[in-house]
Tab-separated table of C-alpha atoms in Angstrom:
chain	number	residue	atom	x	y	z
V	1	UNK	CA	27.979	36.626	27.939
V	2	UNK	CA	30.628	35.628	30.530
V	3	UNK	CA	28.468	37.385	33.283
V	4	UNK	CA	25.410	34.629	32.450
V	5	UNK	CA	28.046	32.198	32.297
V	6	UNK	CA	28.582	32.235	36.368
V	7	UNK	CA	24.787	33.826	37.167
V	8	UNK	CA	23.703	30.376	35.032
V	9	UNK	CA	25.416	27.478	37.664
V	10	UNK	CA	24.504	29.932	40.441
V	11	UNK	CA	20.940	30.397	40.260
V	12	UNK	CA	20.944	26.654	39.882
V	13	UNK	CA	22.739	25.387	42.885
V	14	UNK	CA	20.573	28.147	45.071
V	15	UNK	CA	17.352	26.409	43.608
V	16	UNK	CA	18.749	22.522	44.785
V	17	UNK	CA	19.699	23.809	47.776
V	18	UNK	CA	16.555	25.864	48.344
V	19	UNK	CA	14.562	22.111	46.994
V	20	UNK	CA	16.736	20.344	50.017
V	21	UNK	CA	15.834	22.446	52.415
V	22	UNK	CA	12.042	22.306	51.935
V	23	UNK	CA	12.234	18.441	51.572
V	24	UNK	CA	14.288	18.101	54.819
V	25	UNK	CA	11.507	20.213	56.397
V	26	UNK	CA	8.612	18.078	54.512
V	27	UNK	CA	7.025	15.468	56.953
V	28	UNK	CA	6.975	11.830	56.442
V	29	UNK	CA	3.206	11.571	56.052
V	30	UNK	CA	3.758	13.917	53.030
V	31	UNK	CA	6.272	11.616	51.660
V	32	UNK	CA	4.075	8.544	52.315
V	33	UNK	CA	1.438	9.899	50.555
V	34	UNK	CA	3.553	10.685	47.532
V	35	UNK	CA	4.353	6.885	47.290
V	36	UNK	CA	0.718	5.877	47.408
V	37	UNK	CA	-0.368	8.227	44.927
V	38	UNK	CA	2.697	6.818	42.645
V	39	UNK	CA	1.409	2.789	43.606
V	40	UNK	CA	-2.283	4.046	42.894
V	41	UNK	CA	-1.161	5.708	39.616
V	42	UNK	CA	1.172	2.545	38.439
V	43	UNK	CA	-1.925	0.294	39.406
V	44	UNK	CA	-4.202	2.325	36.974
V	45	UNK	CA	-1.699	1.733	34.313
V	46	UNK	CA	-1.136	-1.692	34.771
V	47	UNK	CA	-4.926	-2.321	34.827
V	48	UNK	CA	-5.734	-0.322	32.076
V	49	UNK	CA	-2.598	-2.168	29.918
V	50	UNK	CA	-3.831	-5.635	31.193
V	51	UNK	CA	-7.345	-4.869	29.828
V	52	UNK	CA	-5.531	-3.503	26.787
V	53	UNK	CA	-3.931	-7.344	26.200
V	54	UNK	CA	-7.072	-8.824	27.554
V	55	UNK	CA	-9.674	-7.344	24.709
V	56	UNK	CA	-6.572	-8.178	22.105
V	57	UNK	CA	-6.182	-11.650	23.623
V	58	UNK	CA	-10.205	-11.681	23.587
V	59	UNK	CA	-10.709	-10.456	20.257
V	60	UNK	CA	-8.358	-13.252	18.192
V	61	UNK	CA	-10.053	-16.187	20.110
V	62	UNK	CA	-13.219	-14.836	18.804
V	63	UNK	CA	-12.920	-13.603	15.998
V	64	UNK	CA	-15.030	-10.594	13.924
V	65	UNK	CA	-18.006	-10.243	15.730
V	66	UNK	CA	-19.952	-9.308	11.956
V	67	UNK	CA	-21.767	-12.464	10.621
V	68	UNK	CA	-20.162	-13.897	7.971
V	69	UNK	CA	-22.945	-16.028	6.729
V	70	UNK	CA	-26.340	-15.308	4.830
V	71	UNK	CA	-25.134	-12.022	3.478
V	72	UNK	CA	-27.457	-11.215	0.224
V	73	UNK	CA	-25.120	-8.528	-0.757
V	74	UNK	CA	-21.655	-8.102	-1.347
V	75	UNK	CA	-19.110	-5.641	-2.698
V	76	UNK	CA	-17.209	-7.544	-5.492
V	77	UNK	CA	-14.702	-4.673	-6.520
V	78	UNK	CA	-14.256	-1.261	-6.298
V	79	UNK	CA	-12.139	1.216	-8.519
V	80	UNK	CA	-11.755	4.801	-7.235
V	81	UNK	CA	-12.036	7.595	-9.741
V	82	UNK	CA	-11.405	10.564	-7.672
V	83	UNK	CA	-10.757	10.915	-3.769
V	84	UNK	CA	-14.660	11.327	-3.530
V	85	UNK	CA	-15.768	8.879	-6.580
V	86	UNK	CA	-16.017	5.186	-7.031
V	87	UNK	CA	-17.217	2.900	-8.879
V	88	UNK	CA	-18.497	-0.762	-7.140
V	89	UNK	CA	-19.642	-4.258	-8.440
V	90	UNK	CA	-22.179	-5.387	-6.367
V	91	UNK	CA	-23.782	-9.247	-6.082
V	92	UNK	CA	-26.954	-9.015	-5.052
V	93	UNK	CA	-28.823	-12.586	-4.224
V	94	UNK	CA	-26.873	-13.708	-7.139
V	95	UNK	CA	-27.431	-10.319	-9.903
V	96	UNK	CA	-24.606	-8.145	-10.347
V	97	UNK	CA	-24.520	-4.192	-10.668
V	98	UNK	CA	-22.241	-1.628	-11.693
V	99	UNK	CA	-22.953	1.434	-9.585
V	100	UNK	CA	-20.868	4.919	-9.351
V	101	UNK	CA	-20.759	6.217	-6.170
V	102	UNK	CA	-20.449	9.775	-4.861
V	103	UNK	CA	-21.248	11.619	-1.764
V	104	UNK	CA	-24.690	11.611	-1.342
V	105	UNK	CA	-25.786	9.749	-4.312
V	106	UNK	CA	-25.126	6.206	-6.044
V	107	UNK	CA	-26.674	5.443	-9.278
V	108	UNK	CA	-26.846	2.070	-11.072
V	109	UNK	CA	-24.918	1.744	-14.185
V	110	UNK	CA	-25.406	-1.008	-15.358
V	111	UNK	CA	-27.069	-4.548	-14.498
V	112	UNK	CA	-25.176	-7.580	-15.628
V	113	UNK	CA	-27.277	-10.461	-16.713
V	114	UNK	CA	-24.658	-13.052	-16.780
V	115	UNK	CA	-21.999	-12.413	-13.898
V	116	UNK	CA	-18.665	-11.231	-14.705
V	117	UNK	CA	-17.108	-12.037	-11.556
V	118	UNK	CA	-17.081	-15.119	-9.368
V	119	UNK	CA	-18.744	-14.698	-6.109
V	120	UNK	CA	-16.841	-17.327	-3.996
V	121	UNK	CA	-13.476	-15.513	-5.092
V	122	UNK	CA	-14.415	-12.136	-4.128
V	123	UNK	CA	-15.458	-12.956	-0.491
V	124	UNK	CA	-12.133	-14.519	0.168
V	125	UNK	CA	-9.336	-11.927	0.858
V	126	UNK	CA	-6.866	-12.567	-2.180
V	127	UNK	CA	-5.372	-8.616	-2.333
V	128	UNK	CA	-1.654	-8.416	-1.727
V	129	UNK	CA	-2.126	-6.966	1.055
V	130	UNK	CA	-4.313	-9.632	3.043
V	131	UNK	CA	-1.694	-11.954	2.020
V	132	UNK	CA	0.792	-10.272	3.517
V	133	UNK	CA	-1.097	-9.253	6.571
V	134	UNK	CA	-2.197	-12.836	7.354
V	135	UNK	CA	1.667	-13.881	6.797
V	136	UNK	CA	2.976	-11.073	9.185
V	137	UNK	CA	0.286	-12.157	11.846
V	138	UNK	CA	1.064	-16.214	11.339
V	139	UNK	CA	4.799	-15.601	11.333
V	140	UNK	CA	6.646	-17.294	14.529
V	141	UNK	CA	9.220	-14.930	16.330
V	142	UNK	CA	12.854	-15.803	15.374
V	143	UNK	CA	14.560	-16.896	18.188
């Protein structure tokens, strides 16, 4: 154990001395090119992390590029009854329906003649969690 103790600090002052002599013997073109491949490289990033902020920045002045308006059907609720099952109220042009969804299938339940859920409410976000996404994305930085 001693013995790899010294081989250990050995080997590795051989190897930077070994590195220093093949860098003293490098030309300058060589280490000229290095630096342009490390600009070219830093460049990419830059560009590619400006277009990054640029789509963000783009994307919040904008807004959801799915029309909003004139939709004839929309998901009311939705109560999962397995990881694979669920079952949705729909309003459709004004009806609503109580399907059960599964992979592959959905079957209509049951057909509401009077609705039991306000449309107006369900297309705005009221869940806990839009609330507190919209205040986390409003909030000013504490300075």
């Amino acid at each position: 154990m001693k013995s790899a103790a010294f081989i250990l600090p050995a080997c590795l002052s051989c190897g930077t001395a070994w590195a220093q002599a093949d860098s003293a013997s490098a030309p300058v073109s060589s280490q000229v090119s290095l630096i342009a491949q490390l600009a070219q490289l830093g460049g990419g990033l830059l560009l590619v992390v400006g277009l990054i902020f640029l789509i963000g920045y783009l994307m919040r002045r904008v807004g959801p590029l799915a029309p909003q308006g004139g939709q004839h059907i929309r998901l009311l609720s939705s109560l999962p009854l397995g990881p694979r099952d669920r079952i949705l109220l729909v309003d459709v042009g004004g009806k609503q329906l109580l399907l059960g969804a599964s992979p592959g299938r959905i079957n209509t339940l049951h057909v509401f003649d009077e609705p039991i859920a306000e449309v107006s409410a369900a297309g705005t976000m009221n869940s806990d969690f839009a609330k507190t996404l919209r205040g986390l994305l409003k909030r000013e930085p504490k300075s």
